[in-house]
């Protein structure tokens, strides 16, 4: 496996994409792009809009492969939480993923794809939703408490079931 790196992290206290895409997103809150994320098992990311929400327990953390981002876009547009370089994350549905950026391992269960929505055509550009189909990242549940930082990450993946 090539070197894997955490290249961007996002924790947002608000949902920016509400209502009709044609009306545009809510303003971006200050400080949602961060250098560190703190996870709580079964609850999600401390400080994020989905933390502890029962309806989002199996989707409280989203991870995306940087190689799949359209040029000029980042987590501010896709609204994913963890952007990784060097890991084909979309292939890991149903598996456990352990990431360690030096503060100890954080284990995630990869539950399902994070399918792109019509907002992508508004905030990235026409055709972005179609371009991200099948490679829009994954939705996961943290199985352990822990912390991730930007930078190199040690990766362990459970065998396919």
Tab-separated table of C-alpha atoms in Angstrom, residues 41-101:
chain	number	residue	atom	x	y	z
A	41	UNK	CA	-17.574	5.519	19.888
A	42	UNK	CA	-21.075	5.201	18.457
A	43	UNK	CA	-21.674	8.959	18.609
A	44	UNK	CA	-19.506	10.538	15.932
A	45	UNK	CA	-17.309	13.636	15.834
A	46	UNK	CA	-17.315	15.981	18.820
A	47	UNK	CA	-18.603	19.366	17.615
A	48	UNK	CA	-20.113	18.087	14.368
A	49	UNK	CA	-23.746	18.597	13.351
A	50	UNK	CA	-24.486	14.841	13.473
A	51	UNK	CA	-22.800	14.084	16.824
A	52	UNK	CA	-25.017	11.865	18.969
A	53	UNK	CA	-28.037	12.106	16.656
A	54	UNK	CA	-29.793	8.743	16.628
A	55	UNK	CA	-30.821	9.035	12.961
A	56	UNK	CA	-27.179	9.465	11.940
A	57	UNK	CA	-25.427	6.915	14.174
A	58	UNK	CA	-24.478	4.682	11.231
A	59	UNK	CA	-23.477	7.685	9.130
A	60	UNK	CA	-21.959	10.073	11.668
A	61	UNK	CA	-18.539	10.120	9.981
A	62	UNK	CA	-17.882	10.426	6.259
A	63	UNK	CA	-14.572	9.648	4.587
A	64	UNK	CA	-13.504	10.435	1.023
A	65	UNK	CA	-10.582	9.679	-1.288
A	66	UNK	CA	-8.874	12.866	-2.497
A	67	UNK	CA	-8.352	11.271	-5.933
A	68	UNK	CA	-12.126	11.442	-6.500
A	69	UNK	CA	-12.550	15.152	-5.786
A	70	UNK	CA	-13.325	17.340	-8.786
A	71	UNK	CA	-10.550	19.907	-9.407
A	72	UNK	CA	-10.796	22.979	-7.187
A	73	UNK	CA	-13.096	21.381	-4.614
A	74	UNK	CA	-12.559	20.132	-1.083
A	75	UNK	CA	-14.514	19.078	2.006
A	76	UNK	CA	-16.261	22.459	2.191
A	77	UNK	CA	-18.220	21.485	-0.915
A	78	UNK	CA	-18.647	17.724	-0.442
A	79	UNK	CA	-19.419	18.059	3.301
A	80	UNK	CA	-17.413	14.917	4.111
A	81	UNK	CA	-15.391	14.822	7.350
A	82	UNK	CA	-12.109	13.095	6.489
A	83	UNK	CA	-10.231	13.489	3.209
A	84	UNK	CA	-7.614	10.797	2.627
A	85	UNK	CA	-4.870	10.587	0.025
A	86	UNK	CA	-3.713	7.141	-1.059
A	87	UNK	CA	-6.622	4.967	0.110
A	88	UNK	CA	-9.437	3.743	-2.164
A	89	UNK	CA	-12.009	4.231	0.591
A	90	UNK	CA	-15.051	3.552	-1.632
A	91	UNK	CA	-14.028	-0.121	-1.901
A	92	UNK	CA	-14.224	-0.737	1.861
A	93	UNK	CA	-17.984	-0.899	2.532
A	94	UNK	CA	-18.750	-3.569	5.130
A	95	UNK	CA	-15.233	-3.610	6.566
A	96	UNK	CA	-13.529	-2.179	9.618
A	97	UNK	CA	-10.905	0.486	9.089
A	98	UNK	CA	-8.345	1.502	11.703
A	99	UNK	CA	-6.601	4.867	11.286
A	100	UNK	CA	-3.754	6.108	13.491
A	101	UNK	CA	-2.149	9.529	12.997
